[in-house]
């Protein structure tokens, strides 16, 4: 396949010969209008390339760049259907990397794996990510929240790149093409969270973050039992940090008589950091830690009435949901309509909980005690 070549073309040729394929290959929600592409081309920010093999069009790509030797964004790459699975995409990318070796690097956004609408879409995203990694692209240590969609950024570069400078220049490209105000409003840089296990040294930080998330409830009694070794059963708590800023908490506990299950405890992200993918990062980390506990299932309880926002998140990210009722609980508990969400941690299909007693009432009794203890310790 040595005679594959990349040819830069004009916007006029794109409209005549490429645009029909563009409409066919990319779904409407992923497409730019022809006017947007043309404006970028006229300003010199958009480059259009056709991929040729033995004088036949086999695909195309569009690039965004502002500085001659700066970073390049690979905006679109497509191989025509009849030429797929024949290494044309791989060859074209490698040739592009060679031809653009004087630039700082080539930046690629792919929709984040695991956030697709179904298993099929997530598999397609995983294959797309593997494709770019196989040609030498590396995942960067942040995500992009762009126009309501979370993207994983990848970079092909032979340099040791400072991520702050990468972000700065990529944002400059976005702003040049679509406008500074639009990007300010619609683009967020999502750094990767880091996690600390709950200890005596950070318990007050954990308690304050937890109380910020759940102002009428307190995990302080649970946290105190953990760090003083007075828990009667297993409990692990974690604080999520964005840089040095604590932004969320999560935890895991056991109900000893149910040996196949570990439970999610005091999980949440501070309000100002919601709807930007941090909750999913936090849940992914918690699931990872849960798997290390050698249990089959991860479960949680929440309340349909009082935690409506959480319901949406858990429905999207857990396997099943069921209403909970057990006569051994305090009757007031059921005003909130408790529900149990479950997800499998193994190859087995998750089993329904079927109203087995979990003693929510005892947890509720600890809340009031915890709030008083936080006041006494100067946390609130």
Short mmCIF file of C-alpha atoms in Angstrom, two decimals:
data_model
loop_
_atom_site.label_atom_id
_atom_site.label_comp_id
_atom_site.label_asym_id
_atom_site.label_seq_id
_atom_site.Cartn_x
_atom_site.Cartn_y
_atom_site.Cartn_z
CA UNK A 1 0.00 0.00 0.00
CA UNK A 2 2.99 2.27 -0.63
CA UNK A 3 1.11 4.38 -3.18
CA UNK A 4 -1.46 5.74 -0.73
CA UNK A 5 -1.23 9.53 -0.83
CA UNK A 6 -2.76 12.49 1.01
CA UNK A 7 -3.87 15.44 -1.14
CA UNK A 8 -4.92 18.83 0.22
CA UNK A 9 -8.03 20.02 -1.60
CA UNK A 10 -10.08 23.20 -1.88
CA UNK A 11 -13.43 23.84 -0.26
CA UNK A 12 -14.98 23.73 -3.73
CA UNK A 13 -13.72 20.18 -4.33
CA UNK A 14 -14.88 19.21 -0.85
CA UNK A 15 -18.40 20.42 -1.62
CA UNK A 16 -18.53 18.66 -4.98
CA UNK A 17 -16.82 15.35 -4.27
CA UNK A 18 -16.49 14.77 -0.52
CA UNK A 19 -19.49 16.41 1.14
CA UNK A 20 -22.02 13.72 0.08
CA UNK A 21 -19.82 11.07 1.76
CA UNK A 22 -19.50 13.32 4.81
CA UNK A 23 -23.29 13.46 5.13
CA UNK A 24 -23.56 9.71 4.68
CA UNK A 25 -20.83 8.68 7.14
CA UNK A 26 -21.28 11.08 10.07
CA UNK A 27 -24.55 11.29 12.02
CA UNK A 28 -26.23 14.68 12.12
CA UNK A 29 -25.28 15.40 15.73
CA UNK A 30 -21.57 14.96 14.89
CA UNK A 31 -21.56 17.10 11.74
CA UNK A 32 -20.63 20.73 11.25
CA UNK A 33 -22.63 22.70 8.70
CA UNK A 34 -21.05 23.32 5.33
CA UNK A 35 -21.07 27.01 6.21
CA UNK A 36 -19.01 26.39 9.35
CA UNK A 37 -16.49 24.31 7.41
CA UNK A 38 -16.24 26.92 4.67
CA UNK A 39 -15.74 29.82 7.10
CA UNK A 40 -12.92 27.90 8.80
CA UNK A 41 -11.39 27.10 5.42
CA UNK A 42 -11.53 30.71 4.21
CA UNK A 43 -9.88 31.88 7.44
CA UNK A 44 -7.12 29.32 6.97
CA UNK A 45 -7.95 27.30 10.10
CA UNK A 46 -9.44 24.27 8.35
CA UNK A 47 -7.44 22.00 6.04
CA UNK A 48 -9.20 19.35 3.96
CA UNK A 49 -7.39 16.22 2.78
CA UNK A 50 -8.52 13.41 0.52
CA UNK A 51 -6.99 9.96 0.91
CA UNK A 52 -6.13 8.38 -2.45
CA UNK A 53 -5.06 4.87 -3.38
CA UNK A 54 -4.24 3.91 -6.97
CA UNK A 55 -6.00 7.08 -8.15
CA UNK A 56 -9.17 6.15 -6.23
CA UNK A 57 -10.73 8.14 -3.40
CA UNK A 58 -10.73 5.87 -0.33
CA UNK A 59 -11.35 8.42 2.43
CA UNK A 60 -10.87 11.95 3.72
CA UNK A 61 -9.90 13.95 6.78
CA UNK A 62 -10.19 17.52 7.99
CA UNK A 63 -7.67 19.24 10.23
CA UNK A 64 -7.90 22.35 12.38
CA UNK A 65 -4.77 24.41 12.99
CA UNK A 66 -3.97 27.99 13.94
CA UNK A 67 -0.17 28.07 14.19
CA UNK A 68 2.00 26.73 11.39
CA UNK A 69 4.13 24.56 13.69
CA UNK A 70 1.72 24.36 16.61
CA UNK A 71 -0.77 21.64 17.49
CA UNK A 72 -3.21 20.23 14.94
CA UNK A 73 -6.67 18.91 15.72
CA UNK A 74 -7.77 15.92 13.66
CA UNK A 75 -11.41 16.94 13.33
CA UNK A 76 -12.74 14.21 11.02
CA UNK A 77 -11.27 11.01 9.63
CA UNK A 78 -13.35 8.70 7.47
CA UNK A 79 -12.69 5.76 5.20
CA UNK A 80 -15.38 5.03 2.62
CA UNK A 81 -17.40 1.91 3.51
CA UNK A 82 -16.13 -0.26 0.68
CA UNK A 83 -12.49 0.34 1.71
CA UNK A 84 -12.77 -0.29 5.44
CA UNK A 85 -10.88 -3.04 7.32
CA UNK A 86 -8.04 -2.87 4.78
CA UNK A 87 -5.61 -0.75 6.84
CA UNK A 88 -6.31 2.45 4.87
CA UNK A 89 -7.10 4.41 8.04
CA UNK A 90 -3.94 3.24 9.79
CA UNK A 91 -1.76 3.98 6.75
CA UNK A 92 -3.33 7.40 6.23
CA UNK A 93 -2.73 8.40 9.86
CA UNK A 94 0.87 7.23 9.84
CA UNK A 95 1.46 9.17 6.64
CA UNK A 96 -0.15 12.25 8.17
CA UNK A 97 2.08 11.96 11.25
CA UNK A 98 5.13 11.73 9.00
CA UNK A 99 4.11 14.68 6.82
CA UNK A 100 3.33 16.83 9.86
CA UNK A 101 6.40 15.88 11.90
CA UNK A 102 7.37 19.55 12.35
CA UNK A 103 4.17 20.32 14.27
CA UNK A 104 4.00 19.99 18.07
CA UNK A 105 1.52 17.16 17.89
CA UNK A 106 -1.78 15.94 16.51
CA UNK A 107 -4.73 16.10 18.89
CA UNK A 108 -7.74 13.79 18.61
CA UNK A 109 -11.04 13.79 20.54
CA UNK A 110 -13.06 10.59 20.88
CA UNK A 111 -16.32 10.16 22.77
CA UNK A 112 -15.51 8.69 26.17
CA UNK A 113 -15.67 4.93 26.50
CA UNK A 114 -18.36 3.73 28.88
CA UNK A 115 -20.72 6.67 28.41
CA UNK A 116 -22.50 5.43 25.28
CA UNK A 117 -26.23 4.88 25.16
CA UNK A 118 -25.83 1.09 24.97
CA UNK A 119 -23.31 -1.75 24.87
CA UNK A 120 -22.96 -1.58 21.09
CA UNK A 121 -22.00 2.09 21.14
CA UNK A 122 -19.54 1.56 23.98
CA UNK A 123 -17.91 -1.26 22.03
CA UNK A 124 -17.59 1.03 18.99
CA UNK A 125 -15.98 3.70 21.18
CA UNK A 126 -13.56 1.15 22.63
CA UNK A 127 -12.54 0.03 19.14
CA UNK A 128 -12.05 3.64 18.05
CA UNK A 129 -9.81 4.33 21.05
CA UNK A 130 -7.80 1.15 20.43
CA UNK A 131 -7.36 2.16 16.77
CA UNK A 132 -5.75 5.48 17.66
CA UNK A 133 -3.63 3.98 20.43
CA UNK A 134 -2.35 1.32 18.03
CA UNK A 135 -0.92 4.00 15.74
CA UNK A 136 0.92 5.68 18.60
CA UNK A 137 -1.55 8.12 20.18
CA UNK A 138 -1.51 8.47 23.96
CA UNK A 139 -4.41 9.32 26.25
CA UNK A 140 -4.00 12.63 28.07
CA UNK A 141 -4.69 13.12 31.74
CA UNK A 142 -7.92 15.08 31.36
CA UNK A 143 -11.28 14.86 29.63
CA UNK A 144 -13.14 17.46 27.60
CA UNK A 145 -16.74 18.40 28.31
CA UNK A 146 -17.60 19.89 24.93
CA UNK A 147 -21.14 20.98 23.98
CA UNK A 148 -22.65 18.55 26.49
CA UNK A 149 -20.55 15.53 25.43
CA UNK A 150 -17.55 14.09 27.30
CA UNK A 151 -14.53 13.37 25.12
CA UNK A 152 -11.28 11.56 25.84
CA UNK A 153 -8.33 13.47 24.31
CA UNK A 154 -5.50 11.60 22.62
CA UNK A 155 -2.24 13.04 21.31
CA UNK A 156 0.33 11.89 18.80
CA UNK A 157 3.58 13.64 19.59
CA UNK A 158 7.25 12.81 19.81
CA UNK A 159 7.78 15.61 22.33
CA UNK A 160 7.41 15.62 26.12
CA UNK A 161 4.34 17.83 26.17
CA UNK A 162 3.23 19.97 29.10
CA UNK A 163 -0.52 19.40 29.42
CA UNK A 164 -1.21 23.00 30.44
CA UNK A 165 0.39 24.25 27.21
CA UNK A 166 -1.52 21.62 25.20
CA UNK A 167 -4.81 22.74 26.75
CA UNK A 168 -4.00 26.41 26.16
CA UNK A 169 -3.25 25.94 22.48
CA UNK A 170 -6.14 23.56 21.82
CA UNK A 171 -8.54 26.08 23.37
CA UNK A 172 -6.98 28.75 21.14
CA UNK A 173 -7.83 26.63 18.09
CA UNK A 174 -11.40 26.09 19.31
CA UNK A 175 -11.82 29.80 19.99
CA UNK A 176 -10.45 30.78 16.59
CA UNK A 177 -12.93 28.54 14.81
CA UNK A 178 -16.11 28.95 16.86
CA UNK A 179 -15.55 32.07 18.98
CA UNK A 180 -14.19 32.72 22.45
CA UNK A 181 -17.54 33.20 24.18
CA UNK A 182 -19.04 30.00 22.75
CA UNK A 183 -16.04 27.99 23.91
CA UNK A 184 -16.07 29.62 27.34
CA UNK A 185 -19.71 28.63 27.69
CA UNK A 186 -19.58 25.16 26.14
CA UNK A 187 -16.12 23.74 26.86
CA UNK A 188 -14.78 22.55 30.22
CA UNK A 189 -11.48 20.87 30.95
CA UNK A 190 -12.09 17.89 33.23
CA UNK A 191 -8.95 16.91 35.09
CA UNK A 192 -8.67 13.38 36.40
CA UNK A 193 -9.69 13.02 40.02
CA UNK A 194 -7.26 11.71 42.61
CA UNK A 195 -8.36 9.79 45.69
CA UNK A 196 -7.36 9.63 49.34
CA UNK A 197 -8.46 6.97 51.76
CA UNK A 198 -10.24 8.22 54.88
CA UNK A 199 -7.82 8.71 57.82
CA UNK A 200 -7.63 10.53 61.15
CA UNK A 201 -5.77 13.32 59.35
CA UNK A 202 -8.42 14.03 56.71
CA UNK A 203 -11.64 13.02 58.49
CA UNK A 204 -12.77 16.63 58.97
CA UNK A 205 -12.26 17.32 55.26
CA UNK A 206 -14.33 14.25 54.37
CA UNK A 207 -17.08 15.21 56.83
CA UNK A 208 -17.28 18.77 55.51
CA UNK A 209 -17.48 17.65 51.85
CA UNK A 210 -20.08 15.02 52.73
CA UNK A 211 -22.16 17.61 54.57
CA UNK A 212 -21.88 20.04 51.65
CA UNK A 213 -23.34 17.32 49.42
CA UNK A 214 -25.97 16.12 51.93
CA UNK A 215 -26.74 19.17 54.15
CA UNK A 216 -29.40 17.42 56.24
CA UNK A 217 -27.42 14.23 56.85
CA UNK A 218 -24.08 13.32 58.36
CA UNK A 219 -21.64 10.45 57.86
CA UNK A 220 -19.47 11.66 60.75
CA UNK A 221 -20.43 8.81 63.09
CA UNK A 222 -19.51 6.26 60.40
CA UNK A 223 -16.27 8.11 59.62
CA UNK A 224 -15.33 8.27 63.32
CA UNK A 225 -15.90 4.57 63.79
CA UNK A 226 -13.70 3.86 60.81
CA UNK A 227 -10.67 5.95 61.85
CA UNK A 228 -10.86 4.85 65.51
CA UNK A 229 -11.20 1.18 64.62
CA UNK A 230 -14.59 0.87 66.32
CA UNK A 231 -16.54 -0.31 63.28
CA UNK A 232 -18.29 -3.60 63.88
CA UNK A 233 -18.05 -4.39 60.17
CA UNK A 234 -15.94 -3.50 57.15
CA UNK A 235 -15.98 0.13 55.97
CA UNK A 236 -13.72 2.05 53.59
CA UNK A 237 -14.11 5.76 52.82
CA UNK A 238 -12.47 7.94 50.17
CA UNK A 239 -12.18 11.63 49.35
CA UNK A 240 -12.04 12.72 45.68
CA UNK A 241 -9.81 15.69 44.86
CA UNK A 242 -9.63 17.85 41.76
CA UNK A 243 -6.10 19.14 42.12
CA UNK A 244 -6.00 20.17 45.78
CA UNK A 245 -9.74 20.84 46.00
CA UNK A 246 -11.87 18.14 47.71
CA UNK A 247 -14.92 17.71 45.48
CA UNK A 248 -16.56 14.43 46.45
CA UNK A 249 -16.72 11.43 48.75
CA UNK A 250 -17.48 7.75 48.40
CA UNK A 251 -17.40 4.68 50.59
CA UNK A 252 -17.94 0.94 50.77
CA UNK A 253 -19.34 -1.18 53.60
CA UNK A 254 -20.53 -4.70 54.29
CA UNK A 255 -23.65 -6.11 55.90
CA UNK A 256 -21.98 -9.25 57.30
CA UNK A 257 -24.90 -11.64 56.82
CA UNK A 258 -24.96 -10.96 53.05
CA UNK A 259 -21.57 -12.24 51.94
CA UNK A 260 -21.98 -11.77 48.18
CA UNK A 261 -22.63 -8.01 48.34
CA UNK A 262 -20.72 -4.83 49.13
CA UNK A 263 -22.64 -1.58 49.59
CA UNK A 264 -22.02 1.94 48.33
CA UNK A 265 -22.02 4.51 51.13
CA UNK A 266 -22.07 8.32 51.17
CA UNK A 267 -21.41 8.78 47.48
CA UNK A 268 -21.59 12.20 45.87
CA UNK A 269 -19.97 15.18 44.16
CA UNK A 270 -20.33 18.80 45.27
CA UNK A 271 -23.03 20.62 43.33
CA UNK A 272 -20.72 22.95 41.40
CA UNK A 273 -18.85 19.94 39.95
CA UNK A 274 -21.88 17.97 38.79
CA UNK A 275 -22.93 17.23 35.19
CA UNK A 276 -19.34 17.28 34.02
CA UNK A 277 -18.40 13.61 34.31
CA UNK A 278 -16.86 13.70 37.79
CA UNK A 279 -19.64 11.55 39.24
CA UNK A 280 -18.84 8.86 36.66
CA UNK A 281 -15.13 9.09 37.52
CA UNK A 282 -16.00 8.69 41.19
CA UNK A 283 -18.27 5.71 40.54
CA UNK A 284 -15.69 4.02 38.28
CA UNK A 285 -13.08 4.32 41.03
CA UNK A 286 -15.52 2.97 43.62
CA UNK A 287 -16.39 -0.02 41.42
CA UNK A 288 -12.68 -0.70 40.97
CA UNK A 289 -12.18 -0.74 44.75
CA UNK A 290 -15.33 -2.85 45.22
CA UNK A 291 -13.98 -5.51 42.85
CA UNK A 292 -10.89 -5.80 45.04
CA UNK A 293 -13.18 -6.84 47.93
CA UNK A 294 -14.01 -10.12 46.16
CA UNK A 295 -17.79 -9.61 46.14
CA UNK A 296 -20.26 -10.44 43.39
CA UNK A 297 -22.46 -7.35 43.55
CA UNK A 298 -22.32 -3.68 44.47
CA UNK A 299 -25.58 -2.21 45.79
CA UNK A 300 -26.83 1.04 47.27
CA UNK A 301 -30.02 2.46 48.67
CA UNK A 302 -31.34 5.94 48.05
CA UNK A 303 -34.71 7.68 48.17
CA UNK A 304 -36.87 8.30 45.12
CA UNK A 305 -38.44 11.48 46.51
CA UNK A 306 -35.50 13.17 48.23
CA UNK A 307 -32.68 12.24 45.84
CA UNK A 308 -34.25 12.77 42.42
CA UNK A 309 -31.02 13.89 40.75
CA UNK A 310 -29.25 10.78 42.05
CA UNK A 311 -32.01 8.59 40.59
CA UNK A 312 -31.15 9.71 37.07
CA UNK A 313 -27.45 9.03 37.59
CA UNK A 314 -27.93 5.59 39.13
CA UNK A 315 -30.48 4.50 36.51
CA UNK A 316 -27.90 5.28 33.84
CA UNK A 317 -24.95 3.60 35.55
CA UNK A 318 -26.31 0.63 37.54
CA UNK A 319 -27.80 -2.62 36.24
CA UNK A 320 -31.15 -2.83 38.03
CA UNK A 321 -33.38 -0.87 40.41
CA UNK A 322 -36.14 -2.11 42.76
CA UNK A 323 -38.34 -0.58 45.44
CA UNK A 324 -37.54 -1.55 49.03
CA UNK A 325 -39.94 -2.36 51.85
CA UNK A 326 -39.30 -4.33 55.04
CA UNK A 327 -41.53 -4.16 58.10
CA UNK A 328 -38.55 -4.16 60.47
CA UNK A 329 -37.62 -0.63 59.35
CA UNK A 330 -39.02 2.54 60.95
CA UNK A 331 -42.26 3.33 59.16
CA UNK A 332 -41.14 6.95 58.52
CA UNK A 333 -38.41 5.64 56.25
CA UNK A 334 -40.94 4.75 53.58
CA UNK A 335 -42.17 8.32 53.10
CA UNK A 336 -39.12 8.86 50.90
CA UNK A 337 -39.77 5.70 48.87
CA UNK A 338 -36.44 3.87 49.34
CA UNK A 339 -35.00 2.10 46.33
CA UNK A 340 -32.10 -0.29 45.87
CA UNK A 341 -29.80 -0.09 42.84
CA UNK A 342 -27.45 -2.96 42.03
CA UNK A 343 -24.63 -3.71 39.60
CA UNK A 344 -22.67 -6.89 39.04
CA UNK A 345 -18.94 -7.01 39.78
CA UNK A 346 -18.42 -10.37 38.07
CA UNK A 347 -19.59 -12.44 35.13
CA UNK A 348 -22.83 -13.36 36.88
CA UNK A 349 -26.05 -11.49 36.19
CA UNK A 350 -27.01 -9.34 39.16
CA UNK A 351 -29.69 -10.80 41.43
CA UNK A 352 -32.62 -8.78 42.80
CA UNK A 353 -32.44 -7.86 46.48
CA UNK A 354 -36.04 -8.84 47.16
CA UNK A 355 -36.61 -6.69 50.30
CA UNK A 356 -34.10 -8.37 52.62
CA UNK A 357 -33.55 -6.29 55.77
CA UNK A 358 -30.74 -3.70 55.50
CA UNK A 359 -31.49 -1.54 58.56
CA UNK A 360 -31.79 1.88 56.96
CA UNK A 361 -33.34 3.02 60.24
CA UNK A 362 -30.07 2.66 62.14
CA UNK A 363 -28.30 4.78 59.54
CA UNK A 364 -30.95 7.48 59.90
CA UNK A 365 -30.47 7.51 63.70
CA UNK A 366 -26.72 8.12 63.20
CA UNK A 367 -27.35 11.20 61.04
CA UNK A 368 -28.66 13.38 63.86
CA UNK A 369 -25.89 12.26 66.19
CA UNK A 370 -23.29 12.99 63.50
CA UNK A 371 -24.49 16.54 62.89
CA UNK A 372 -24.22 17.31 66.63
CA UNK A 373 -20.70 15.82 66.73
CA UNK A 374 -19.65 17.95 63.73
CA UNK A 375 -20.80 21.07 65.54
CA UNK A 376 -18.86 20.05 68.65
CA UNK A 377 -15.70 19.46 66.56
CA UNK A 378 -16.02 22.79 64.73
CA UNK A 379 -16.64 21.31 61.28
CA UNK A 380 -19.94 23.14 60.79
#
